[in-house]
Amino acid sequence: MKFEIQQNLKSTSSLSTLVLFVSQAKGNGKETNSPPVCHGLNAELKKVFHEALVEKSITGAASEVVFFRQASLSGFRHVLFLGVGDWKDGDFETLRSLGGTLESAISQAKLEGVMVDLNSLSEKLPAEAVQAFVEGLRLAAYRFDDFMENQKGKSKDTKIVLSLAHVTKAHRTAIEQAQIIAETVCFSRWLGDMPGNLMTPSIFAEEAKKAAKGTGVKVTIWDKARIKKEKMGGLIAVNRGSNEEPRVIVMEYKGAGLKEKPIALVGKGLTFDTGGISIKPSPAMEEMKFDMCGGANVVGAILAIARLKLKVNVVVIVPSTENMPSGNAIKPGDIIHARNGKTYEINNTDAEGRVILSDALTIASEMKPKALFDAATLTGAMMIALGNIHTGYFTRDLDLKNEIEEAAKASGEMIWHLPLCDHHTRDIKGTFADFSNIGATRGAGSATAAAFLEQFVEKGVPWAHFDIAGTGWATGGRLTYNSKKGASGVMIRTLIELAKRYQ
Ligand code: BES
Ligand code: ZN
Ligand code: ZN
């Protein structure tokens, strides 16, 4: 997909479709019979579509697509009306969503390119609005088709020309930034969508390294010997059952002064989670290839932050392994020594995410970061609590909570703060070691997981944990710009917004 923005509205042979936004008339909260509104129709278009608008065969309802195949007007062969409902200035997420709706109309109708008349929405569209719309289009154009011979690479070169009466430098920058953000989200989705046999810890690390070329991000990959040397007892333990070597992906970006403390991002990189000896049931186990989405998304976040040239230092740490049952695998009851000197019992080998993250959080804390965020497909309980709409997050730091809420508001991603308190910490006390890797009671499984992670974050480090078990991959086609089923790249946009706040 290629984007351009220009002042004038002119058709060309490869650009035969005109897209117009149409909104429902505002009745000040009451029902209104007034026709829907489409600003900026020229005289010819006005004449032809007047009836359709008055009769409401075009209603302007949100996400409505009315496509006139043979319109041949003002030099355009096709005219597509995109309903925006009662869209209000500043509602950027609706525009992102409309970008997704438009992309699916484009791909269904197999259009080579479209001219989008942004004036039909508003003549003074702010740069953020254009950014959100472009993000939606580009995110929706993602296909995981590497293994589908006859679909591979389709819709890649669709041309999107945006037309706006008052184009500023900010609009052009917004289009560039939207593409950077969407491309990195799509890269993270691709990492997550790749099957476990083709996205092992070592391949994951190599792909991260390859993607970082030319971005200014330094990548260091720790092998098993280094991981042992770093006393990452948790990662070594989970890796015992696997024939694939573990890796830790360390990425550093220095956009600020060399002495500035970084923000640290830690992600769960489980390339496949069978549950280990506490093996999972077979139905839907294939979904556990997505268990590295937290890792994939923090990798995407640092790449985007670097490409956007944000003036902030960032470090990423992603522990990566498979969780497999075997004669060498860890067993329930085993006791593990963590890097920070604490010990814990493995009472369920399927609660492995927190185990591999533990020492990574300690290493990140030792850097005294300005803030530490982790993202992990950590608990099935999170899917039960919040489904796949909101990402649940935990932090005891109320200032950090405010920052996160602001950042998510700006990114359009939906999040929900959940409680983490000393009761949850008491729940993970061990019988034969300091802690247990599972809670003593059945409830609040996501909170006890967070309480376990907290044991490895040094006191005083502002820390928040995002449990993306429900939102890390999309199901049900809720967001128009996500795959119907596949990795979503969730939290990358929010992490970018957070990084901006530490500049
Ligand atoms: N990767 C899973 C969490 C998960 C489950 C994510 C389903 C998405 C969908 C994690 O490693 C896990 O299995 N957690 C256990 C923890 C339990 C044993 C305390 C779970 O949630 O069942
Ligand atoms: Zn598990
Ligand atoms: Zn897992």
XYZ file of C-alpha atoms and ligand atoms in Angstrom:
527
model
C 0.000 0.000 0.000
C 1.363 3.414 -1.038
C 0.196 6.761 0.281
C 0.243 10.271 -1.125
C -1.400 13.480 -0.050
C -2.251 16.370 -2.342
C -4.258 19.524 -2.518
C -6.307 18.862 -5.625
C -8.864 16.218 -6.478
C -8.095 14.725 -9.875
C -8.604 11.278 -11.347
C -5.972 9.350 -13.282
C -6.263 6.084 -15.196
C -5.003 3.981 -12.279
C -7.018 5.991 -9.810
C -10.561 5.509 -10.945
C -12.364 5.443 -7.589
C -13.401 8.446 -5.552
C -14.053 7.888 -1.848
C -16.333 10.322 -0.051
C -17.158 10.438 3.653
C -20.759 10.888 4.577
C -22.018 11.627 8.088
C -25.449 11.458 9.661
C -27.111 14.812 10.187
C -26.804 16.007 13.762
C -30.160 16.297 15.473
C -28.804 17.519 18.816
C -29.552 14.169 20.373
C -33.014 13.909 18.734
C -34.017 11.938 15.642
C -33.753 14.021 12.516
C -35.123 13.633 9.021
C -32.417 15.776 7.482
C -30.357 14.020 4.795
C -26.860 12.791 5.600
C -24.051 15.268 5.011
C -21.228 14.998 2.521
C -19.132 18.163 2.466
C -17.380 19.364 -0.620
C -19.452 17.638 -3.319
C -18.916 19.518 -6.561
C -21.901 20.575 -8.662
C -21.895 17.421 -10.804
C -21.711 15.036 -7.863
C -24.278 17.030 -5.952
C -26.752 16.696 -8.786
C -26.320 12.958 -9.177
C -26.280 11.951 -5.512
C -28.781 14.461 -4.193
C -31.646 11.973 -4.477
C -29.724 9.088 -2.965
C -28.882 11.271 0.033
C -32.389 12.682 0.478
C -33.998 9.235 0.100
C -31.331 7.893 2.469
C -30.251 5.054 0.250
C -26.971 6.448 1.530
C -27.547 6.860 5.267
C -24.094 7.809 6.526
C -24.346 5.238 9.324
C -20.967 4.341 10.835
C -19.017 1.879 8.621
C -21.689 1.847 5.909
C -20.161 1.308 2.459
C -22.209 2.269 -0.601
C -20.330 1.572 -3.798
C -21.430 2.932 -7.170
C -19.595 0.777 -9.681
C -20.522 2.702 -12.808
C -20.706 6.301 -11.769
C -18.378 7.950 -14.307
C -18.408 11.320 -12.642
C -15.836 14.099 -12.555
C -13.444 11.733 -14.278
C -13.939 8.886 -11.744
C -15.477 5.590 -12.853
C -16.533 4.478 -9.377
C -17.708 6.405 -6.331
C -17.624 4.913 -2.853
C -19.429 6.498 0.087
C -18.051 5.679 3.511
C -20.436 6.289 6.428
C -18.943 7.965 9.493
C -22.077 8.041 11.698
C -22.033 11.053 14.013
C -18.259 11.354 13.960
C -16.860 14.202 16.022
C -13.554 16.036 15.694
C -10.944 14.337 17.841
C -12.371 10.824 17.543
C -9.296 9.274 15.983
C -10.071 5.637 16.743
C -13.212 5.826 14.563
C -11.025 7.019 11.695
C -8.592 4.161 12.271
C -11.532 1.817 12.156
C -12.865 3.470 8.962
C -9.436 2.975 7.400
C -9.923 -0.739 8.077
C -13.416 -0.692 6.588
C -12.164 1.060 3.464
C -9.301 -1.407 3.044
C -11.671 -4.359 3.013
C -13.932 -2.606 0.471
C -10.865 -1.933 -1.700
C -9.693 -5.524 -1.527
C -13.162 -6.994 -2.146
C -13.662 -4.796 -5.197
C -10.044 -5.461 -6.274
C -9.324 -1.770 -6.798
C -5.813 -0.699 -7.793
C -6.094 2.645 -6.098
C -8.482 5.181 -4.662
C -8.644 8.925 -4.223
C -9.980 9.791 -0.788
C -11.565 13.216 -0.517
C -10.791 14.109 3.097
C -12.558 17.454 2.665
C -15.823 15.533 2.529
C -15.237 14.817 6.232
C -13.793 18.166 7.239
C -11.663 20.764 5.517
C -9.542 21.263 8.589
C -8.664 17.712 9.440
C -5.831 17.663 12.032
C -2.684 15.664 11.334
C -3.591 13.116 14.060
C -6.814 12.317 12.219
C -4.954 11.653 8.992
C -2.426 9.540 10.911
C -5.146 7.352 12.444
C -6.894 6.849 9.101
C -3.647 5.851 7.371
C -2.767 3.513 10.253
C -6.145 1.805 9.882
C -5.704 1.306 6.150
C -2.141 0.021 6.400
C -2.841 -2.220 9.412
C -5.830 -3.747 7.643
C -3.744 -4.492 4.552
C -1.691 -7.040 6.541
C -2.129 -10.636 5.370
C -0.369 -13.652 6.782
C -0.145 -15.349 3.400
C 3.437 -16.638 3.364
C 2.207 -20.189 2.933
C -0.765 -19.546 0.625
C 0.707 -19.857 -2.847
C -2.114 -18.227 -4.817
C -2.742 -15.317 -2.479
C 0.786 -14.310 -1.676
C 1.583 -10.623 -1.924
C -1.802 -9.454 -3.210
C -3.069 -5.958 -2.395
C 0.481 -4.870 -1.580
C 0.650 -2.043 -4.098
C -2.718 -0.412 -3.680
C -2.333 3.313 -4.136
C -4.117 5.598 -1.703
C -4.157 9.267 -2.630
C -5.548 11.552 0.019
C -6.872 14.904 -1.009
C -7.134 17.782 1.434
C -7.591 21.490 0.750
C -5.020 22.640 3.318
C -2.109 20.215 3.406
C 0.598 21.109 5.933
C 3.995 19.630 6.761
C 2.370 18.073 9.833
C 0.025 16.084 7.590
C 2.916 14.726 5.546
C 4.827 13.778 8.701
C 1.699 12.113 10.094
C 1.417 9.910 7.003
C 5.063 8.872 7.283
C 4.737 8.129 10.994
C 1.521 6.184 10.511
C 3.294 3.955 8.024
C 6.257 3.386 10.344
C 3.929 2.446 13.199
C 1.718 0.197 11.087
C 4.683 -1.512 9.426
C 6.286 -2.390 12.746
C 2.956 -3.611 14.135
C 2.657 -5.816 11.036
C 6.191 -7.112 11.555
C 5.319 -8.109 15.135
C 2.121 -9.734 13.922
C 4.140 -11.719 11.420
C 6.506 -12.947 14.159
C 3.473 -14.079 16.170
C 1.645 -15.650 13.229
C 4.616 -17.794 12.195
C 4.192 -21.383 13.369
C 6.292 -22.817 16.189
C 8.405 -24.983 13.888
C 9.465 -21.960 11.824
C 9.733 -19.413 14.641
C 12.008 -21.049 17.192
C 13.878 -18.951 19.786
C 16.973 -18.774 17.574
C 14.964 -17.809 14.471
C 13.051 -15.207 16.499
C 16.350 -13.683 17.630
C 17.760 -13.662 14.085
C 14.609 -12.013 12.717
C 14.773 -9.320 15.402
C 18.389 -8.678 14.452
C 17.575 -8.539 10.739
C 14.692 -6.133 11.299
C 16.867 -3.817 13.408
C 19.389 -3.227 10.577
C 19.551 0.430 9.662
C 17.329 1.577 12.527
C 20.089 2.439 14.997
C 18.972 -0.300 17.390
C 21.789 -2.462 18.730
C 20.869 -6.134 19.086
C 22.735 -8.621 21.253
C 21.657 -12.243 21.382
C 22.461 -14.314 24.452
C 22.935 -18.039 23.916
C 22.508 -20.760 26.535
C 26.007 -20.346 27.989
C 25.496 -16.601 28.452
C 22.007 -17.180 29.902
C 23.512 -19.521 32.509
C 26.236 -17.008 33.258
C 23.566 -14.352 33.805
C 21.955 -16.676 36.375
C 18.620 -16.771 34.560
C 17.499 -19.862 36.444
C 13.881 -19.550 35.303
C 14.603 -19.533 31.575
C 17.064 -22.418 31.867
C 14.460 -24.391 33.855
C 11.628 -23.942 31.358
C 13.973 -24.681 28.472
C 15.012 -28.067 29.915
C 12.214 -29.956 28.145
C 12.957 -28.480 24.725
C 15.381 -29.540 22.001
C 15.600 -25.921 20.879
C 18.186 -23.730 22.618
C 16.886 -20.714 24.540
C 17.759 -17.176 23.590
C 17.567 -13.776 25.199
C 17.114 -10.910 22.759
C 18.598 -7.677 24.089
C 17.933 -4.511 22.087
C 19.148 -1.013 22.859
C 18.178 2.295 21.325
C 19.813 5.532 22.350
C 17.731 8.466 21.218
C 18.662 10.605 24.243
C 21.931 11.449 26.019
C 24.222 8.505 26.785
C 23.780 9.022 30.535
C 19.964 9.193 30.446
C 18.324 6.198 32.092
C 16.319 4.106 29.634
C 12.781 2.905 29.737
C 12.845 -0.885 29.793
C 10.493 -3.208 27.917
C 10.371 -6.906 28.754
C 8.322 -9.397 26.724
C 7.374 -13.062 27.018
C 8.898 -14.961 24.087
C 7.436 -18.462 24.428
C 7.645 -19.698 20.830
C 5.376 -22.624 21.725
C 3.687 -23.487 25.001
C 2.519 -27.097 25.356
C 2.234 -26.630 29.121
C 5.194 -28.970 29.700
C 4.621 -31.878 32.105
C 1.416 -30.140 33.281
C 0.405 -30.559 29.650
C -2.420 -28.581 28.099
C -5.485 -30.246 26.567
C -5.225 -30.715 22.764
C -8.144 -28.525 21.559
C -6.852 -25.157 20.376
C -3.315 -25.941 21.540
C -2.125 -24.649 18.144
C -2.943 -21.153 19.434
C 0.037 -21.427 21.753
C 2.302 -20.407 18.858
C 1.100 -16.907 19.831
C 2.702 -17.220 23.252
C 5.578 -15.050 22.080
C 3.404 -12.058 21.172
C 4.516 -10.084 24.229
C 8.120 -10.495 23.104
C 7.266 -9.805 19.453
C 5.420 -6.638 20.429
C 8.172 -5.120 22.570
C 10.585 -5.838 19.708
C 8.152 -3.990 17.398
C 7.848 -1.145 19.882
C 11.595 -0.424 20.068
C 11.919 -0.630 16.272
C 9.090 1.877 15.854
C 10.500 4.189 18.554
C 13.872 4.148 16.784
C 12.411 4.705 13.330
C 10.346 7.594 14.708
C 13.608 8.939 16.179
C 12.071 9.598 19.589
C 14.492 11.295 21.985
C 14.467 8.595 24.598
C 16.684 5.645 25.523
C 15.004 2.250 25.391
C 16.158 -1.237 26.255
C 14.270 -4.417 25.384
C 14.814 -7.819 26.981
C 12.999 -10.852 25.582
C 13.620 -14.284 27.097
C 12.645 -16.925 24.570
C 12.148 -20.688 24.704
C 9.646 -23.441 24.007
C 7.799 -25.132 26.871
C 7.855 -28.869 26.142
C 7.371 -32.077 28.082
C 10.281 -34.536 27.992
C 12.435 -36.710 30.217
C 14.514 -33.636 30.970
C 11.639 -31.262 31.556
C 11.004 -29.501 34.869
C 8.521 -31.267 37.122
C 5.903 -30.031 39.579
C 7.650 -29.584 42.906
C 11.008 -28.600 41.416
C 12.653 -25.629 43.130
C 14.347 -22.915 41.093
C 16.949 -20.313 42.109
C 16.355 -16.888 40.652
C 19.033 -14.334 39.795
C 17.910 -12.064 42.652
C 18.484 -14.796 45.247
C 14.842 -15.774 45.764
C 13.654 -19.350 45.353
C 10.349 -20.703 44.113
C 8.547 -23.987 43.563
C 7.226 -24.938 40.156
C 3.809 -26.249 41.094
C 2.447 -26.104 37.573
C 4.811 -26.248 34.603
C 2.180 -24.495 32.467
C 2.665 -21.296 34.478
C 5.993 -20.855 32.656
C 5.645 -17.283 31.373
C 6.221 -15.734 34.791
C 9.166 -18.102 35.302
C 11.053 -16.992 32.177
C 10.168 -13.330 32.792
C 11.373 -13.334 36.398
C 15.114 -12.905 35.830
C 14.575 -10.681 32.791
C 12.687 -8.282 35.065
C 15.564 -8.375 37.542
C 18.110 -7.600 34.813
C 15.928 -4.736 33.561
C 15.568 -3.403 37.146
C 19.326 -3.406 37.616
C 19.546 -0.784 34.854
C 17.510 1.547 37.106
C 15.103 2.384 34.282
C 12.802 5.414 34.373
C 9.976 2.927 33.937
C 9.693 -0.775 33.303
C 6.876 -2.269 31.247
C 6.306 -5.900 30.442
C 3.906 -7.492 27.977
C 2.983 -11.158 28.142
C 0.296 -13.624 27.065
C 0.429 -14.653 30.693
C -2.854 -16.105 31.922
C -5.972 -17.782 30.555
C -7.720 -16.071 33.486
C -7.265 -12.737 31.709
C -9.312 -14.006 28.776
C -12.060 -14.995 31.188
C -11.945 -11.630 32.972
C -11.773 -9.239 30.015
C -12.227 -11.280 26.822
C -10.341 -9.986 23.809
C -11.330 -6.334 23.962
C -9.322 -4.781 26.795
C -5.750 -5.473 27.780
C -5.657 -5.856 31.554
C -2.741 -4.198 33.263
C -1.329 -4.111 36.765
C 0.658 -1.455 38.554
C 0.701 -0.183 42.128
C 2.230 3.100 40.973
C -0.606 5.602 40.550
C 1.508 8.175 38.668
C 2.486 5.481 36.212
C -1.143 4.434 35.942
C -2.066 7.990 34.887
C 0.676 8.002 32.260
C -0.535 4.685 30.903
C -4.160 5.835 30.746
C -3.132 8.977 28.858
C -0.951 7.010 26.465
C -3.702 4.502 25.710
C -6.172 7.305 25.135
C -3.810 8.722 22.532
C -3.166 5.350 20.878
C -6.809 4.251 20.794
C -5.969 0.895 22.433
C -8.362 -0.281 25.122
C -6.871 -1.123 28.508
C -8.184 -1.813 31.997
C -6.426 -1.403 35.322
C -6.802 -4.411 37.611
C -5.994 -4.746 41.317
C -2.696 -6.042 42.642
C -2.287 -6.020 46.428
C -0.597 -7.828 49.326
C -3.363 -10.456 49.452
C -2.251 -11.635 46.013
C 1.357 -11.723 47.197
C 0.365 -13.868 50.197
C -1.347 -16.210 47.738
C 1.927 -17.098 46.027
C 3.925 -17.924 49.167
C 5.680 -21.275 48.780
C 5.519 -24.318 51.037
C 9.118 -25.444 50.580
C 10.618 -22.340 48.953
C 10.074 -18.562 49.118
C 7.321 -18.600 46.510
C 5.168 -20.844 44.359
C 4.683 -20.203 40.658
C 0.896 -20.557 41.071
C -1.623 -19.035 43.451
C -2.947 -20.997 46.413
C -6.570 -20.241 45.567
C -8.484 -20.565 42.330
C -9.440 -16.948 41.829
C -7.612 -13.872 40.510
C -5.163 -15.934 38.465
C -3.971 -12.888 36.540
C -3.319 -10.923 39.740
C -1.363 -13.725 41.409
C 0.710 -14.008 38.218
C 1.392 -10.258 38.466
C 2.285 -10.660 42.165
C 4.813 -13.320 41.188
C 6.406 -11.023 38.575
C 6.566 -8.251 41.167
C 8.980 -10.333 43.275
C 11.625 -9.774 40.614
C 11.227 -6.039 40.081
C 13.520 -4.018 42.336
C 11.746 -1.770 44.807
C 11.507 1.807 43.557
C 11.381 0.942 39.861
C 8.078 2.179 38.379
C 6.664 -0.979 36.827
C 3.527 -2.031 34.984
C 2.592 -5.428 33.619
C 0.313 -5.833 30.580
C -1.383 -9.233 30.328
C -2.199 -9.547 26.621
C -3.446 -13.158 26.777
C -6.848 -12.017 25.465
C -5.767 -9.237 23.103
C -2.432 -10.509 21.767
C -4.219 -12.211 18.935
C -7.480 -11.293 17.346
C -10.564 -13.451 17.101
C -14.065 -12.472 16.105
C -13.144 -9.588 13.820
C -13.885 -6.918 16.420
C -11.478 -4.330 15.062
C -11.692 -3.678 11.332
C -7.934 -3.181 11.081
C -6.990 -6.474 12.740
C -6.885 -9.911 11.108
C -10.003 -11.986 11.668
C -7.751 -14.475 13.381
C -4.100 -13.824 13.998
C -1.593 -11.822 15.998
C -2.726 -8.250 16.663
C 0.452 -6.384 17.626
C -1.434 -4.960 20.606
C 0.239 -2.447 22.981
C 2.885 -1.372 20.469
C 0.990 1.848 19.796
C 0.550 2.491 23.519
C 4.224 1.765 24.258
C 5.196 4.290 21.562
C 2.914 6.861 23.196
C 4.470 6.061 26.573
C 7.975 6.473 25.144
C 6.991 9.948 23.871
C 6.157 10.904 27.453
C 9.703 10.095 28.628
C 11.419 12.297 26.005
N 0.334 -19.046 27.746
C -0.531 -19.390 28.801
C -1.638 -18.366 29.017
C -2.711 -18.353 27.982
C -3.722 -19.295 28.031
C -2.733 -17.383 27.026
C -4.715 -19.258 27.079
C -3.730 -17.340 26.091
C -4.714 -18.289 26.120
C 0.215 -19.516 30.123
O 1.509 -19.953 30.022
C -0.550 -20.506 30.955
O -0.725 -21.597 30.513
N -0.983 -20.093 32.129
C -1.756 -20.938 32.980
C -1.420 -20.606 34.406
C -2.020 -21.537 35.415
C -1.431 -22.905 35.301
C -1.791 -20.972 36.789
C -3.239 -20.693 32.717
O -3.619 -19.534 32.518
O -3.989 -21.648 32.665
Zn 1.676 -22.078 29.987
Zn 2.475 -19.532 28.178
